Coordinates of C-alpha atoms (C1' of nucleotides) in Angstrom, one line a residue:
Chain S
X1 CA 5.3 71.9 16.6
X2 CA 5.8 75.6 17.4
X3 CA 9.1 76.2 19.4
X4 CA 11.4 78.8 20.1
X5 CA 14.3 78.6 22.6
X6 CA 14.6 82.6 22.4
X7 CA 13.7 84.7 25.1
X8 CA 10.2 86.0 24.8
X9 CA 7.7 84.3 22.2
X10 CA 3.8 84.7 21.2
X11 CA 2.3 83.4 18.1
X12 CA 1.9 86.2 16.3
X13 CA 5.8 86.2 16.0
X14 CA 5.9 83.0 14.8
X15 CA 3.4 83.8 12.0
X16 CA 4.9 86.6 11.0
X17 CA 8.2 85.0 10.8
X18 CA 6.7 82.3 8.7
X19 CA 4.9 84.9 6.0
X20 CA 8.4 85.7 5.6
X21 CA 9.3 82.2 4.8
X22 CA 6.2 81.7 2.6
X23 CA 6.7 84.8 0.7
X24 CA 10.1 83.9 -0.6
X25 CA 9.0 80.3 -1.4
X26 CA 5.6 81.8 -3.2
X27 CA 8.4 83.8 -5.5
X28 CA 9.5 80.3 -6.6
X29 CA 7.3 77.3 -6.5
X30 CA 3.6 77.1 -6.5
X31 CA 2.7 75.1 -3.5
X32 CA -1.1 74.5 -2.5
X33 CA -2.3 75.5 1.1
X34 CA -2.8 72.2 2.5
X35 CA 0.7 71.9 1.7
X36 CA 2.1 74.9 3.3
X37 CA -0.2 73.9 6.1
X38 CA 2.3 71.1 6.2
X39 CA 5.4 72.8 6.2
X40 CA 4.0 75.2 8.8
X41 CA 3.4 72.6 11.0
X42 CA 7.1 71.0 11.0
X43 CA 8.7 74.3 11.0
X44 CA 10.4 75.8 13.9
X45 CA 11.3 79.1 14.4
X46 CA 14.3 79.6 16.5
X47 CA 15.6 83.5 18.0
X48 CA 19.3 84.2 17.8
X49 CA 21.2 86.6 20.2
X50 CA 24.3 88.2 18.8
X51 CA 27.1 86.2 19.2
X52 CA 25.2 82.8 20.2
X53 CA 25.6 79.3 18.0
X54 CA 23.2 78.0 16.2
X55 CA 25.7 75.1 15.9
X56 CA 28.4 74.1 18.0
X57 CA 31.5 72.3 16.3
X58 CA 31.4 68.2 17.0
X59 CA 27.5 68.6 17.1
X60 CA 26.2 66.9 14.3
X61 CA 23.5 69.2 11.6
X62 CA 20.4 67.4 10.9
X63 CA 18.4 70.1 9.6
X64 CA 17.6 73.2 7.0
X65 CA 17.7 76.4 8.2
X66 CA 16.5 79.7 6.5
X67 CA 17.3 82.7 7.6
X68 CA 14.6 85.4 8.3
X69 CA 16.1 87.9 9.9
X70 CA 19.5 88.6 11.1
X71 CA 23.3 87.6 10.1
X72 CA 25.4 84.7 10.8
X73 CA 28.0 83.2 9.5
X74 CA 29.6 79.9 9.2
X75 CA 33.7 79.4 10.3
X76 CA 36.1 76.7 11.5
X77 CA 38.7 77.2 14.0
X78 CA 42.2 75.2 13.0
X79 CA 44.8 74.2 15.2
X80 CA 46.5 77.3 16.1
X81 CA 43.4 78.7 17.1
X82 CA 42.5 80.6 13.9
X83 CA 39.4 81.6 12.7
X84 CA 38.5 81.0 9.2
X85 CA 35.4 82.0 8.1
X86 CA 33.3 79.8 5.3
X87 CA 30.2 82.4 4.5
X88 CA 27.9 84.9 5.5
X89 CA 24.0 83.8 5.4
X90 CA 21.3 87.1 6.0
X91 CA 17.9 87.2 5.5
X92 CA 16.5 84.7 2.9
X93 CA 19.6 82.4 2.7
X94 CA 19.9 79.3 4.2
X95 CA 22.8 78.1 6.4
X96 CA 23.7 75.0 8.0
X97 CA 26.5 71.8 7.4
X98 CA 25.3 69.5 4.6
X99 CA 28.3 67.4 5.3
X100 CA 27.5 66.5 8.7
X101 CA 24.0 66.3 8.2
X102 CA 24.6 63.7 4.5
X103 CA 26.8 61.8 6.4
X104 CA 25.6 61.8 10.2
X105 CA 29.0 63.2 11.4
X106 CA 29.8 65.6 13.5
X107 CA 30.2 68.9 12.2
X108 CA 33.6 71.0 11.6
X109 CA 32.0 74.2 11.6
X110 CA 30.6 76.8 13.9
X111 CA 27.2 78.6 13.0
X112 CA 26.9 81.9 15.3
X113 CA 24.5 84.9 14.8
X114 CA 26.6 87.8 14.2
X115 CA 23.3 90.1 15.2
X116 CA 20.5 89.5 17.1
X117 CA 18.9 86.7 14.2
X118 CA 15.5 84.8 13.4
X119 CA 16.0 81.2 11.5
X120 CA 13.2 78.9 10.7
X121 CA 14.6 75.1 11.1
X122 CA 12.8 72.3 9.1
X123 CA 14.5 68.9 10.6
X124 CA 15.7 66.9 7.6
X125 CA 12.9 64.1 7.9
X126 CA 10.3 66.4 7.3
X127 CA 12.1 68.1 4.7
X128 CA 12.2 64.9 2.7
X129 CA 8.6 64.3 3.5
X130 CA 8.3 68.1 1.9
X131 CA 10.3 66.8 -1.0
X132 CA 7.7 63.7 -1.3
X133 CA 4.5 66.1 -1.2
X134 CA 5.8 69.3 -3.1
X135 CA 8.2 68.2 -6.3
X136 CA 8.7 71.0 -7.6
X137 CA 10.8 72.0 -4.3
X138 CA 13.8 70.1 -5.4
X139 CA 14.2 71.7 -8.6
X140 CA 14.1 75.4 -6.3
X141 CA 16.3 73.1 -4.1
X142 CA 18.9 72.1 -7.3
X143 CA 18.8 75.7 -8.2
X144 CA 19.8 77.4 -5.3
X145 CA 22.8 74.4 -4.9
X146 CA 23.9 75.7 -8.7
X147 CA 24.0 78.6 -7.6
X148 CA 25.9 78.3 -4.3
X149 CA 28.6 75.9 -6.2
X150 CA 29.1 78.5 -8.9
X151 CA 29.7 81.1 -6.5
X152 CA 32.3 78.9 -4.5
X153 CA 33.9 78.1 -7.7
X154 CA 33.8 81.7 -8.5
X155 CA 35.6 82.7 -4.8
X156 CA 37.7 79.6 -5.1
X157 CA 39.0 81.5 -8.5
X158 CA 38.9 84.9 -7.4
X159 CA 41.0 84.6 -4.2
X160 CA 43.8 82.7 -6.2
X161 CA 44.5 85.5 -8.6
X162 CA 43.7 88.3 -6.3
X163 CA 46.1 90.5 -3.6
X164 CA 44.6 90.9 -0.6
X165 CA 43.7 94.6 -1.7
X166 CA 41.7 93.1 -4.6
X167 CA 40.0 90.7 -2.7
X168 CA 38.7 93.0 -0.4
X169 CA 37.6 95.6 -3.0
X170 CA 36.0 92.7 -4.8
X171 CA 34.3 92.1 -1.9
X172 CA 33.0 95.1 -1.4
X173 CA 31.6 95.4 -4.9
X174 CA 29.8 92.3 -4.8
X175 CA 28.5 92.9 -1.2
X176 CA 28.3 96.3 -0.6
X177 CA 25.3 95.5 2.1
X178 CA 27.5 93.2 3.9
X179 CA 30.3 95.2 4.5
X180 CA 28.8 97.6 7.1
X181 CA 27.8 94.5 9.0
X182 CA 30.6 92.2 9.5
X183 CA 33.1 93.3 11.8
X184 CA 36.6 93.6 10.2
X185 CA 38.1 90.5 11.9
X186 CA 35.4 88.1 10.6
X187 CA 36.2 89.8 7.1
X188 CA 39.6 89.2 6.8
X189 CA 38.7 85.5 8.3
X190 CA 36.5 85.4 5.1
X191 CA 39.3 86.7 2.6
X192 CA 42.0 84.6 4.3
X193 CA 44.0 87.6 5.6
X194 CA 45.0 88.6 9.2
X195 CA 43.0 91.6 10.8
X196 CA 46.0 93.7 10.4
X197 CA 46.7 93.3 6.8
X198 CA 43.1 94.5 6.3
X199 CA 43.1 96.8 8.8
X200 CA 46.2 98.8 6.8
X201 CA 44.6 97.8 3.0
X202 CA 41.2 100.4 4.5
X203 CA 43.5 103.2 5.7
X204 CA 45.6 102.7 2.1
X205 CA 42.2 103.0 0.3
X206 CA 40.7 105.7 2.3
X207 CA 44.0 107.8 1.8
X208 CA 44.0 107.4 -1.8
X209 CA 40.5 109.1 -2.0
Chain P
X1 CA 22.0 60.8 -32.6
X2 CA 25.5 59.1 -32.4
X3 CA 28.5 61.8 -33.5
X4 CA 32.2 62.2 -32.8
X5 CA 35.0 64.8 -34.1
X6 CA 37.6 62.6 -32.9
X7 CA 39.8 60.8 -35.1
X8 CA 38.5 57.6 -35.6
X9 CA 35.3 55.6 -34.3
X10 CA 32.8 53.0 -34.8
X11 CA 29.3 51.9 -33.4
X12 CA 31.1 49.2 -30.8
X13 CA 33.3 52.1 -29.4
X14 CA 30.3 53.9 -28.8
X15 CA 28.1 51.1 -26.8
X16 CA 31.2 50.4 -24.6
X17 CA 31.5 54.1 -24.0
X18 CA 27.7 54.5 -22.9
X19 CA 28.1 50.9 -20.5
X20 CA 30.5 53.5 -19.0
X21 CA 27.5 55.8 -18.6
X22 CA 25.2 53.4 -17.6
X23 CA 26.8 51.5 -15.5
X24 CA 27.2 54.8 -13.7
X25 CA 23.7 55.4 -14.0
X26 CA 22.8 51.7 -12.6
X27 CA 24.7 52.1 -9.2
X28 CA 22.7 54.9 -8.3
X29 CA 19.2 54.9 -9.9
X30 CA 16.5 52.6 -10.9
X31 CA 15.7 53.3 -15.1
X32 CA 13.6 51.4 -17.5
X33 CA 15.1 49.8 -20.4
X34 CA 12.9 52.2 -22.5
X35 CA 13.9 55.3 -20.5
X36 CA 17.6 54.1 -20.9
X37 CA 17.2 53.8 -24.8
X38 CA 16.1 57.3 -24.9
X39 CA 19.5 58.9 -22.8
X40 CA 21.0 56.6 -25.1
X41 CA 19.3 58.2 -28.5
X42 CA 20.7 61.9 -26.9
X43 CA 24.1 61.5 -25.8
X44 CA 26.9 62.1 -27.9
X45 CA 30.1 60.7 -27.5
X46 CA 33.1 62.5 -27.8
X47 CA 37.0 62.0 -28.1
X48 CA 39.5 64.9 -27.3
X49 CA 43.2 64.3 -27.7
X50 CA 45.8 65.9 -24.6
X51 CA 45.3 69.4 -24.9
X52 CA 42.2 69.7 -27.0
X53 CA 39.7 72.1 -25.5
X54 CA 36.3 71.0 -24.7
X55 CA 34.8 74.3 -23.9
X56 CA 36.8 77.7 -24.7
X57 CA 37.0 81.1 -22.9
X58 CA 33.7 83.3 -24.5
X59 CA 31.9 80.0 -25.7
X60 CA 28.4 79.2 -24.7
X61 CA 28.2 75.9 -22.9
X62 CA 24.7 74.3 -23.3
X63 CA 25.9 70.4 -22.3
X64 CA 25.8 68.1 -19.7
X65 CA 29.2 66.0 -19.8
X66 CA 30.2 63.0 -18.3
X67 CA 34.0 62.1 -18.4
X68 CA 34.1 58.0 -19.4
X69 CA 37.7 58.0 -20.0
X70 CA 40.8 60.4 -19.4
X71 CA 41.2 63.6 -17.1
X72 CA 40.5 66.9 -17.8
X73 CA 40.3 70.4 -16.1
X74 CA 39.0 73.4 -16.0
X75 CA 40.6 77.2 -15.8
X76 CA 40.5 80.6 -16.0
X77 CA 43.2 82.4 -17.5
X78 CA 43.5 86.3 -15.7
X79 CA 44.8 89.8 -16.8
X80 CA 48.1 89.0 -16.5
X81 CA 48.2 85.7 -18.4
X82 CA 48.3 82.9 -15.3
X83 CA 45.8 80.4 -15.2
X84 CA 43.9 79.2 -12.3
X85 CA 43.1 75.3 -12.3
X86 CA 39.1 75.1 -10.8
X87 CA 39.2 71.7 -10.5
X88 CA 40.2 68.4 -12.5
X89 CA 37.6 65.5 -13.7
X90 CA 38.7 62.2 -14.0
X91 CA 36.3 59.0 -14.8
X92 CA 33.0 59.2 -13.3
X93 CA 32.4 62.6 -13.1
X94 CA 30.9 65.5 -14.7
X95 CA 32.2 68.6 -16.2
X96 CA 30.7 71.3 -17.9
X97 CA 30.2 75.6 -16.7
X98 CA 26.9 75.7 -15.0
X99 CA 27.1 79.4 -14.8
X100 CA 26.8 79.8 -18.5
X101 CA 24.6 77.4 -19.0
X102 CA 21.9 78.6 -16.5
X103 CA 22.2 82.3 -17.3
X104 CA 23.5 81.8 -21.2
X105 CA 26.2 83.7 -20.8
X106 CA 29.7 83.3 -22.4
X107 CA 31.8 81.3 -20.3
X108 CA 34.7 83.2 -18.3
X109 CA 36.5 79.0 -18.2
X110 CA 38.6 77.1 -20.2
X111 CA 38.2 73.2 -20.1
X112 CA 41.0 71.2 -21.3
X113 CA 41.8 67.4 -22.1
X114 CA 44.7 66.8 -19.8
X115 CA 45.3 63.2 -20.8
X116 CA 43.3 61.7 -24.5
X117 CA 40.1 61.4 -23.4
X118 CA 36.5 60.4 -23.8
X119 CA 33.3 62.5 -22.7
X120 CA 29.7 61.5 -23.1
X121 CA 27.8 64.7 -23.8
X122 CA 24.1 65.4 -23.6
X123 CA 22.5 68.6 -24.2
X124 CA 20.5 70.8 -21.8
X125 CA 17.2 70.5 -23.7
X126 CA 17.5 67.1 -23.5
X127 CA 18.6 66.4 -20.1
X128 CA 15.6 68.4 -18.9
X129 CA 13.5 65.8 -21.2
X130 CA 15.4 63.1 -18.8
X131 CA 14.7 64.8 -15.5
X132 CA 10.8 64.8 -17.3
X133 CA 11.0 61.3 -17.8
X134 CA 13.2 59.8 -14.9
X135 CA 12.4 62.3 -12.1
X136 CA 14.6 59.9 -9.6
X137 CA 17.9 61.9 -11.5
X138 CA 16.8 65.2 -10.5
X139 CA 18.0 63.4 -6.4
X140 CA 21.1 62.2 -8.4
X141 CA 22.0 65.3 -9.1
X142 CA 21.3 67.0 -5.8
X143 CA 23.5 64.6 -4.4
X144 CA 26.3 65.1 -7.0
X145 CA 25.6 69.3 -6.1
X146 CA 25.8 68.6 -2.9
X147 CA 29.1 66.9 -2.4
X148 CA 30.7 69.3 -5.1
X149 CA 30.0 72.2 -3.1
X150 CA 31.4 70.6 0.2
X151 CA 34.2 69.8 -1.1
X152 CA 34.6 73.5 -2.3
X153 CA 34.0 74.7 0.7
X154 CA 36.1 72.0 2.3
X155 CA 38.8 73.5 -0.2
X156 CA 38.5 77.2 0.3
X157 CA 38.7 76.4 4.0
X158 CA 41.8 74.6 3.8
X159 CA 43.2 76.9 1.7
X160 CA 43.2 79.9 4.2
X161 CA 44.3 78.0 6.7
X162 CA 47.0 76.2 5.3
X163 CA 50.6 77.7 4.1
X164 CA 52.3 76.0 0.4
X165 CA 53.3 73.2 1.8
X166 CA 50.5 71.9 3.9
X167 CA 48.1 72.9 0.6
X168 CA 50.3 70.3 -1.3
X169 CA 50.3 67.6 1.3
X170 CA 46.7 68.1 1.6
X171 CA 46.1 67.3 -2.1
X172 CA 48.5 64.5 -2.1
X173 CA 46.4 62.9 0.9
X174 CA 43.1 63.8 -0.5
X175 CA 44.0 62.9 -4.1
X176 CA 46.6 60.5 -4.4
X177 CA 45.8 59.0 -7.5
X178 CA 45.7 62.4 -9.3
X179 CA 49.2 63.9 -8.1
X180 CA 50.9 61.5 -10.2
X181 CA 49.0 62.6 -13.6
X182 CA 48.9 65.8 -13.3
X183 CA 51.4 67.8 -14.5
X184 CA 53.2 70.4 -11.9
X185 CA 52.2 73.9 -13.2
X186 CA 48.5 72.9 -13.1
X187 CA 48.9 71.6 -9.7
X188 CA 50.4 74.2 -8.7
X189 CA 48.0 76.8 -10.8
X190 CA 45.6 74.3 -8.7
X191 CA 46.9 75.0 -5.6
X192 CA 47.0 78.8 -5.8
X193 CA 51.0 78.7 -6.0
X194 CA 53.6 79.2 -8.5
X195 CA 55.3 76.5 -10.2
X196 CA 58.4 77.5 -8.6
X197 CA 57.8 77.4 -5.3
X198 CA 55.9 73.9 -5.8
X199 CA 58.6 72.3 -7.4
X200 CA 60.6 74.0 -4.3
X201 CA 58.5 72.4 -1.5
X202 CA 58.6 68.7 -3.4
X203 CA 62.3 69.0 -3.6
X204 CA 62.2 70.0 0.2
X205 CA 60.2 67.1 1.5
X206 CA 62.2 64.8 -1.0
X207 CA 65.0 65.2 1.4
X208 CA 63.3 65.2 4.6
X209 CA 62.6 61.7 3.6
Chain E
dT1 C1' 29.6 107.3 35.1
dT2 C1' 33.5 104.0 35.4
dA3 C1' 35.8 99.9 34.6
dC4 C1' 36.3 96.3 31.7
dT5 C1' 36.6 93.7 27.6
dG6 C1' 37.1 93.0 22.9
dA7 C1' 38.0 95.2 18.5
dC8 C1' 40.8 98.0 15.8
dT9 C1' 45.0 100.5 14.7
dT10 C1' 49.8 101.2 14.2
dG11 C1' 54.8 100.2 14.1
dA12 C1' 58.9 97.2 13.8
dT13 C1' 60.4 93.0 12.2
dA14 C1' 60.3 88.2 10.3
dT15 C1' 58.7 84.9 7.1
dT16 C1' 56.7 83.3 3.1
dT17 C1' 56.1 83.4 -1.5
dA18 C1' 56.5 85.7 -5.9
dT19 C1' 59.3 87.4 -9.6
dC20 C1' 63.0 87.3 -12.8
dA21 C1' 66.6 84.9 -15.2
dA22 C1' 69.3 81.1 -16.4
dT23 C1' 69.8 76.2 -17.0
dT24 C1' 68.6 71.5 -17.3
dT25 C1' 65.3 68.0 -18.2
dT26 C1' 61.5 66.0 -20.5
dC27 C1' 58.4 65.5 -24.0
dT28 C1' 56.8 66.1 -29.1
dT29 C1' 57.3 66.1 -33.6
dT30 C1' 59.5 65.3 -37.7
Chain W
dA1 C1' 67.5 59.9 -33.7
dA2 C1' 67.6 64.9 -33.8
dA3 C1' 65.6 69.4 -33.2
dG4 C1' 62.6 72.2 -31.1
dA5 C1' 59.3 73.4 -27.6
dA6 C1' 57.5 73.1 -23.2
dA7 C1' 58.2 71.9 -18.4
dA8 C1' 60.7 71.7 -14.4
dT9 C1' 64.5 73.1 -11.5
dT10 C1' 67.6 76.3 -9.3
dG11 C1' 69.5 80.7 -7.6
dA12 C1' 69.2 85.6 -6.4
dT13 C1' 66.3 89.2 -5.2
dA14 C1' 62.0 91.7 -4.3
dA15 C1' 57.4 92.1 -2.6
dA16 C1' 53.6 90.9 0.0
dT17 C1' 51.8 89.5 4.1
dA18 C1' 52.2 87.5 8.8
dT19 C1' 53.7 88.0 13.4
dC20 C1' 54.6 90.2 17.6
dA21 C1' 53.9 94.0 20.7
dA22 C1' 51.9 98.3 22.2
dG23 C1' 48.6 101.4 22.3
dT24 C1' 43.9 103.4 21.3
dC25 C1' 39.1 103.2 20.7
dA26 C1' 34.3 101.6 21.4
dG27 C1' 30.9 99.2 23.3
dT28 C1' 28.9 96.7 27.3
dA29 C1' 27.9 95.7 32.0
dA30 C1' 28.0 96.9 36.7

DNA sequence: TTACTGACTTGATATTTATCAATTTTCTTT
DNA sequence: AAAGAAAATTGATAAATATCAAGTCAGTAA
């Protein structure tokens, strides 16, 4: 039940790592302790370096993963050998590739821990079996899909009617947290700009102030 | 129960709308007859002629709305006058602005009958009275949530990687039934370009032909 | 520390796409 | 059918951003 492919492990870890889990689903759905005894038991905690996958493209996804500690961030690499960056997950998001795991294919995407990261991994059969035993997870579930659709719909608007300038100070404003964290060439992946274009937009804005 | 603000309607016009609905319904999920009269006693049919709005710009939306007939779309309209085309809705799927509807805020979206169509409306309160009484739609709609935001993220990852051209191919690939009723500046409002240089590119691989 | 690698910056130039303006075509309405 | 309005096309030009090429800086590993 309790794995961990990192490189050092005790169980103290994976507790700890799981009260982290358990204390953002307590914040939404009341779930008795024979149930989380459950979920415990099927969850897996998995350590990140910097810089390694958590999924490799052509692999296929058949699991939920939240994120305890750490960054990552899921991208696609076309045929010219671009980068293009889908989202940032931190702590308390999840991450992973719905469409591969909905429709057993393999995945498009990349997964890779931009710092050293922490993700609990729930395979997909013993999510549903979650589902089956605890409700009231699929309306936390629906909410959280609402959420991540509006904000997609949101981004999908806001980068058509926005410079490149705009886009990144938008970005800034509405995550002023991640900005110190993402190097500048996974951010302009993320705004659909080339390193250099952002590179000059900073100077331009740090001259103007 | 039964309502319309279209022009002209009658008691059969609304059962063959709702065997739209159902029929729907049917394909994907197991409902009683009883539960079925009782979606039927809250939805409301509605007509809207080409170019009637369906939601305006600063309106609460508080609806569920399934599009039985006819396309529409949804858009923002920025600073400087453009709009910017979300996404169209054609038969069988839903519209509506989630975001002001789960934090009851004005909506920031326009959504406009493209062609005459028909929409089968039902409101919050009483789709959460559904969900109470048919549980299996709250999976429905995960499903439904979770292919929409695929296929955004499938979209703003195409769209970074992709110059005006392969953008338009794209959509003609992925959506060849709607490039023919869609007009050209909401394609290309769609498609993050200006009318222009769309009707530029179609001329341009008109010849290469 | 030193060397190495990858990330970031900077400059010169090329390309794409937007903007503006005029014209033609198509659709609506009477 | 005619008039008016909206949409689409076309051309000329401008602006934004990408590309290519060096060079600098920073972090990592030996």
């Amino acid at each position: 039940m309790i794995s961990c492919t990192g490189l050092f492990f005790n169980f103290d870890f994976f507790l700890s790592m799981f009260e982290i889990f358990r204390k953002y689903l307590e914040e939404k759905v009341a779930i008795s302790d024979s149930d989380y005894a459950f979920i415990k038991s099927v969850s897996v905690i998995k350590r990140l370096r910097k810089h390694q996958l958590l999924l490799n493209a052509d692999d296929r996804w058949s699991s939920h993963a939240f994120v305890c500690e750490g960054l990552l961030r899921k991208f696609s690499i076309d045929e010219k050998g671009s980068e293009h960056t889908v989202y940032f997950a931190f702590e308390n998001w999840w991450v992973g590739d719905r469409e591969s795991l909905m429709n057993n294919l393999p995945s498009k995407y990349y997964i890779e821990a931009i710092e050293d990261s922490v993700v609990l991994l729930i395979h997909d059969e013993n999510f549903q079996e979650i589902f089956r035993k605890v409700p009231q997870i699929k309306d936390l579930v629906n909410t959280i899909l609402q959420r991540s659709l509006n904000a997609a719909h949101e981004r999908i608007n806001a980068t058509f009617k926005s410079t490149a300038e705009e886009k990144y100070k938008h970005f800034l404003k509405s995550s002023p947290n991640l900005a110190n964290r993402v190097p500048l060439h996974m951010l302009a992946s993320y705004l659909g700009i080339t390193p250099e274009t952002l590179s000059r937009i900073r100077k331009q804005i740090a001259k103007t102030k």
